[in-house]
Amino acid sequence: MARFWVPVEHSKRFYEALTFDLDFIPNDARLYLSWGHTQLSFPIETGTDADYRAYLEAEVYPGEDPEALVLAAEYLLMQQQDYLQALALAEKALTLDPQSEFAYSIKSLLEVRLGYQAAARSTIATALEMVRKKAFPNERDREQTIQAWEERLEQLKE
């Protein structure tokens, strides 16, 4: 059991039943409890973002693991943080592993977010060229992969 004091606020809205709302904030949350015209809330802090950032700084950025680099770039993209750093990580991953379809995908998404449409088209064209030369376990997978890249390229031309 935990007890703590939280300031209570008057709500303009009437809550007929005890209501719990959880408002997600990137890597944290705020819990709201409401009943009648009364509402209270408090933050729930996880520290996940700070821990992951420290891990990136210490382990990933100086490293040479292309998969870790592209996963870090994807994390920054999904968190909508530091797109230029994420792009640099994706480019470093491609330097270390030029056959990484995932790295091409993340790099092109970042270029679109940054407004670098021409660069994104070039990245997708390079990925498409690489995929066409790549060996696949079966023809269906090959065709679907090529079609997905062609659709992404077509979307950027519009």
PDB file of C-alpha atoms in Angstrom:
ATOM      1  CA  MET A   1       0.000   0.000   0.000  1.00  0.00           C
ATOM      2  CA  ALA A   2       1.218   3.479  -0.814  1.00  0.00           C
ATOM      3  CA  ARG A   3      -0.149   6.737   0.547  1.00  0.00           C
ATOM      4  CA  PHE A   4       0.615  10.178  -0.743  1.00  0.00           C
ATOM      5  CA  TRP A   5      -1.019  13.570  -0.914  1.00  0.00           C
ATOM      6  CA  VAL A   6      -2.184  14.883  -4.268  1.00  0.00           C
ATOM      7  CA  PRO A   7      -3.887  18.239  -4.850  1.00  0.00           C
ATOM      8  CA  VAL A   8      -7.558  17.859  -5.755  1.00  0.00           C
ATOM      9  CA  GLU A   9      -9.071  19.958  -8.550  1.00  0.00           C
ATOM     10  CA  HIS A  10     -12.671  20.906  -9.280  1.00  0.00           C
ATOM     11  CA  SER A  11     -13.796  19.513 -12.638  1.00  0.00           C
ATOM     12  CA  LYS A  12     -16.349  21.313 -14.816  1.00  0.00           C
ATOM     13  CA  ARG A  13     -17.404  17.938 -16.137  1.00  0.00           C
ATOM     14  CA  PHE A  14     -19.485  15.605 -13.948  1.00  0.00           C
ATOM     15  CA  TYR A  15     -18.244  12.003 -13.641  1.00  0.00           C
ATOM     16  CA  GLU A  16     -21.079   9.702 -12.581  1.00  0.00           C
ATOM     17  CA  ALA A  17     -18.743   6.783 -11.881  1.00  0.00           C
ATOM     18  CA  LEU A  18     -15.210   6.625 -10.575  1.00  0.00           C
ATOM     19  CA  THR A  19     -13.099   7.063 -13.713  1.00  0.00           C
ATOM     20  CA  PHE A  20      -9.442   6.219 -14.263  1.00  0.00           C
ATOM     21  CA  ASP A  21      -7.701   7.819 -17.265  1.00  0.00           C
ATOM     22  CA  LEU A  22      -4.121   7.180 -18.238  1.00  0.00           C
ATOM     23  CA  ASP A  23      -2.594   9.846 -20.467  1.00  0.00           C
ATOM     24  CA  PHE A  24       0.526   8.523 -22.160  1.00  0.00           C
ATOM     25  CA  ILE A  25       3.383  10.954 -22.527  1.00  0.00           C
ATOM     26  CA  PRO A  26       6.419   9.599 -24.401  1.00  0.00           C
ATOM     27  CA  ASN A  27       7.906   6.997 -22.044  1.00  0.00           C
ATOM     28  CA  ASP A  28       5.926   8.377 -19.071  1.00  0.00           C
ATOM     29  CA  ALA A  29       2.277   8.864 -18.147  1.00  0.00           C
ATOM     30  CA  ARG A  30      -0.175  10.870 -16.055  1.00  0.00           C
ATOM     31  CA  LEU A  31      -2.942   9.102 -14.139  1.00  0.00           C
ATOM     32  CA  TYR A  32      -6.241  10.941 -13.656  1.00  0.00           C
ATOM     33  CA  LEU A  33      -8.872   9.855 -11.104  1.00  0.00           C
ATOM     34  CA  SER A  34     -12.264  11.525 -11.447  1.00  0.00           C
ATOM     35  CA  TRP A  35     -15.585  11.226  -9.614  1.00  0.00           C
ATOM     36  CA  GLY A  36     -18.410  13.692  -9.418  1.00  0.00           C
ATOM     37  CA  HIS A  37     -16.914  17.159  -9.932  1.00  0.00           C
ATOM     38  CA  THR A  38     -13.600  16.158  -8.362  1.00  0.00           C
ATOM     39  CA  GLN A  39     -10.437  15.211 -10.184  1.00  0.00           C
ATOM     40  CA  LEU A  40      -6.888  14.489  -9.129  1.00  0.00           C
ATOM     41  CA  SER A  41      -3.863  13.541 -11.160  1.00  0.00           C
ATOM     42  CA  PHE A  42      -0.238  12.655 -10.708  1.00  0.00           C
ATOM     43  CA  PRO A  43       2.678  11.850 -13.000  1.00  0.00           C
ATOM     44  CA  ILE A  44       4.127   8.386 -13.473  1.00  0.00           C
ATOM     45  CA  GLU A  45       7.754   8.747 -14.483  1.00  0.00           C
ATOM     46  CA  THR A  46       9.658   5.743 -15.756  1.00  0.00           C
ATOM     47  CA  GLY A  47      13.046   7.190 -16.667  1.00  0.00           C
ATOM     48  CA  THR A  48      13.066   4.952 -19.742  1.00  0.00           C
ATOM     49  CA  ASP A  49      13.952   7.730 -22.153  1.00  0.00           C
ATOM     50  CA  ALA A  50      16.880   8.971 -20.050  1.00  0.00           C
ATOM     51  CA  ASP A  51      18.162   5.415 -19.582  1.00  0.00           C
ATOM     52  CA  TYR A  52      17.913   4.642 -23.291  1.00  0.00           C
ATOM     53  CA  ARG A  53      19.582   7.931 -24.236  1.00  0.00           C
ATOM     54  CA  ALA A  54      22.478   7.124 -21.876  1.00  0.00           C
ATOM     55  CA  TYR A  55      22.750   3.661 -23.428  1.00  0.00           C
ATOM     56  CA  LEU A  56      22.831   5.166 -26.937  1.00  0.00           C
ATOM     57  CA  GLU A  57      25.543   7.650 -25.968  1.00  0.00           C
ATOM     58  CA  ALA A  58      27.722   5.072 -24.214  1.00  0.00           C
ATOM     59  CA  GLU A  59      27.242   1.937 -26.281  1.00  0.00           C
ATOM     60  CA  VAL A  60      25.609   2.499 -29.663  1.00  0.00           C
ATOM     61  CA  TYR A  61      26.914   5.795 -31.086  1.00  0.00           C
ATOM     62  CA  PRO A  62      30.599   4.877 -30.780  1.00  0.00           C
ATOM     63  CA  GLY A  63      29.950   1.261 -31.826  1.00  0.00           C
ATOM     64  CA  GLU A  64      30.283  -0.540 -35.121  1.00  0.00           C
ATOM     65  CA  ASP A  65      27.194  -2.790 -34.981  1.00  0.00           C
ATOM     66  CA  PRO A  66      25.001  -1.846 -37.975  1.00  0.00           C
ATOM     67  CA  GLU A  67      21.879  -3.444 -36.496  1.00  0.00           C
ATOM     68  CA  ALA A  68      22.221  -1.535 -33.203  1.00  0.00           C
ATOM     69  CA  LEU A  69      22.821   1.690 -35.129  1.00  0.00           C
ATOM     70  CA  VAL A  70      19.736   1.335 -37.304  1.00  0.00           C
ATOM     71  CA  LEU A  71      17.604   0.345 -34.298  1.00  0.00           C
ATOM     72  CA  ALA A  72      18.781   3.502 -32.518  1.00  0.00           C
ATOM     73  CA  ALA A  73      17.873   5.517 -35.627  1.00  0.00           C
ATOM     74  CA  GLU A  74      14.433   3.895 -35.648  1.00  0.00           C
ATOM     75  CA  TYR A  75      13.964   4.718 -31.949  1.00  0.00           C
ATOM     76  CA  LEU A  76      14.732   8.390 -32.574  1.00  0.00           C
ATOM     77  CA  LEU A  77      12.396   8.398 -35.585  1.00  0.00           C
ATOM     78  CA  MET A  78       9.525   6.839 -33.629  1.00  0.00           C
ATOM     79  CA  GLN A  79      10.071   9.208 -30.697  1.00  0.00           C
ATOM     80  CA  GLN A  80      10.147  12.129 -33.172  1.00  0.00           C
ATOM     81  CA  GLN A  81      13.472  13.255 -31.736  1.00  0.00           C
ATOM     82  CA  ASP A  82      16.735  14.386 -33.298  1.00  0.00           C
ATOM     83  CA  TYR A  83      16.126  13.377 -36.924  1.00  0.00           C
ATOM     84  CA  LEU A  84      19.575  14.562 -38.029  1.00  0.00           C
ATOM     85  CA  GLN A  85      21.301  12.304 -35.478  1.00  0.00           C
ATOM     86  CA  ALA A  86      19.043   9.440 -36.538  1.00  0.00           C
ATOM     87  CA  LEU A  87      19.905  10.036 -40.195  1.00  0.00           C
ATOM     88  CA  ALA A  88      23.616   9.980 -39.356  1.00  0.00           C
ATOM     89  CA  LEU A  89      23.116   6.662 -37.538  1.00  0.00           C
ATOM     90  CA  ALA A  90      21.236   5.151 -40.495  1.00  0.00           C
ATOM     91  CA  GLU A  91      23.969   6.308 -42.880  1.00  0.00           C
ATOM     92  CA  LYS A  92      26.666   4.816 -40.630  1.00  0.00           C
ATOM     93  CA  ALA A  93      24.707   1.541 -40.521  1.00  0.00           C
ATOM     94  CA  LEU A  94      24.571   1.500 -44.335  1.00  0.00           C
ATOM     95  CA  THR A  95      28.299   2.168 -44.530  1.00  0.00           C
ATOM     96  CA  LEU A  96      28.893  -0.877 -42.320  1.00  0.00           C
ATOM     97  CA  ASP A  97      26.232  -3.039 -44.013  1.00  0.00           C
ATOM     98  CA  PRO A  98      25.281  -1.793 -47.506  1.00  0.00           C
ATOM     99  CA  GLN A  99      22.830  -4.714 -47.916  1.00  0.00           C
ATOM    100  CA  SER A 100      20.607  -3.709 -44.960  1.00  0.00           C
ATOM    101  CA  GLU A 101      17.119  -3.217 -46.347  1.00  0.00           C
ATOM    102  CA  PHE A 102      15.947  -2.038 -42.905  1.00  0.00           C
ATOM    103  CA  ALA A 103      18.612   0.687 -42.825  1.00  0.00           C
ATOM    104  CA  TYR A 104      17.518   1.914 -46.264  1.00  0.00           C
ATOM    105  CA  SER A 105      13.924   1.977 -45.064  1.00  0.00           C
ATOM    106  CA  ILE A 106      14.691   4.003 -41.923  1.00  0.00           C
ATOM    107  CA  LYS A 107      16.989   6.345 -43.850  1.00  0.00           C
ATOM    108  CA  SER A 108      14.320   7.083 -46.468  1.00  0.00           C
ATOM    109  CA  LEU A 109      11.660   7.698 -43.793  1.00  0.00           C
ATOM    110  CA  LEU A 110      13.983  10.137 -42.031  1.00  0.00           C
ATOM    111  CA  GLU A 111      14.756  11.949 -45.274  1.00  0.00           C
ATOM    112  CA  VAL A 112      11.031  12.373 -45.920  1.00  0.00           C
ATOM    113  CA  ARG A 113      10.483  13.730 -42.389  1.00  0.00           C
ATOM    114  CA  LEU A 114      13.355  16.173 -42.888  1.00  0.00           C
ATOM    115  CA  GLY A 115      11.913  17.316 -46.223  1.00  0.00           C
ATOM    116  CA  TYR A 116      14.752  15.830 -48.295  1.00  0.00           C
ATOM    117  CA  GLN A 117      12.453  14.410 -50.990  1.00  0.00           C
ATOM    118  CA  ALA A 118      15.138  14.047 -53.661  1.00  0.00           C
ATOM    119  CA  ALA A 119      17.452  12.262 -51.235  1.00  0.00           C
ATOM    120  CA  ALA A 120      14.609   9.953 -50.171  1.00  0.00           C
ATOM    121  CA  ARG A 121      13.887   9.070 -53.813  1.00  0.00           C
ATOM    122  CA  SER A 122      17.582   8.352 -54.351  1.00  0.00           C
ATOM    123  CA  THR A 123      17.749   6.173 -51.223  1.00  0.00           C
ATOM    124  CA  ILE A 124      14.672   4.205 -52.279  1.00  0.00           C
ATOM    125  CA  ALA A 125      16.024   3.798 -55.826  1.00  0.00           C
ATOM    126  CA  THR A 126      19.307   2.470 -54.407  1.00  0.00           C
ATOM    127  CA  ALA A 127      17.407   0.084 -52.122  1.00  0.00           C
ATOM    128  CA  LEU A 128      15.268  -1.068 -55.039  1.00  0.00           C
ATOM    129  CA  GLU A 129      18.363  -1.761 -57.116  1.00  0.00           C
ATOM    130  CA  MET A 130      19.908  -3.714 -54.227  1.00  0.00           C
ATOM    131  CA  VAL A 131      16.708  -5.714 -53.628  1.00  0.00           C
ATOM    132  CA  ARG A 132      16.404  -6.658 -57.313  1.00  0.00           C
ATOM    133  CA  LYS A 133      19.889  -8.238 -57.161  1.00  0.00           C
ATOM    134  CA  LYS A 134      19.290  -9.943 -53.810  1.00  0.00           C
ATOM    135  CA  ALA A 135      18.564 -13.669 -53.524  1.00  0.00           C
ATOM    136  CA  PHE A 136      15.216 -14.528 -51.913  1.00  0.00           C
ATOM    137  CA  PRO A 137      13.956 -17.868 -50.571  1.00  0.00           C
ATOM    138  CA  ASN A 138      11.080 -17.757 -53.053  1.00  0.00           C
ATOM    139  CA  GLU A 139       9.852 -15.656 -55.944  1.00  0.00           C
ATOM    140  CA  ARG A 140       6.728 -14.446 -54.122  1.00  0.00           C
ATOM    141  CA  ASP A 141       8.795 -12.772 -51.367  1.00  0.00           C
ATOM    142  CA  ARG A 142      11.004 -11.168 -53.981  1.00  0.00           C
ATOM    143  CA  GLU A 143       8.033  -9.764 -55.931  1.00  0.00           C
ATOM    144  CA  GLN A 144       6.308  -8.432 -52.800  1.00  0.00           C
ATOM    145  CA  THR A 145       9.474  -6.729 -51.581  1.00  0.00           C
ATOM    146  CA  ILE A 146      10.125  -5.106 -54.946  1.00  0.00           C
ATOM    147  CA  GLN A 147       6.487  -4.009 -55.181  1.00  0.00           C
ATOM    148  CA  ALA A 148       6.625  -2.418 -51.705  1.00  0.00           C
ATOM    149  CA  TRP A 149       9.744  -0.409 -52.602  1.00  0.00           C
ATOM    150  CA  GLU A 150       8.252   0.625 -55.969  1.00  0.00           C
ATOM    151  CA  GLU A 151       5.093   1.854 -54.204  1.00  0.00           C
ATOM    152  CA  ARG A 152       7.176   3.934 -51.787  1.00  0.00           C
ATOM    153  CA  LEU A 153       9.067   5.438 -54.703  1.00  0.00           C
ATOM    154  CA  GLU A 154       5.810   6.175 -56.540  1.00  0.00           C
ATOM    155  CA  GLN A 155       4.345   7.910 -53.457  1.00  0.00           C
ATOM    156  CA  LEU A 156       7.292  10.305 -53.393  1.00  0.00           C
ATOM    157  CA  LYS A 157       6.844  11.199 -57.062  1.00  0.00           C
ATOM    158  CA  GLU A 158       3.296  12.461 -56.452  1.00  0.00           C
TER     159      GLU A 158
END
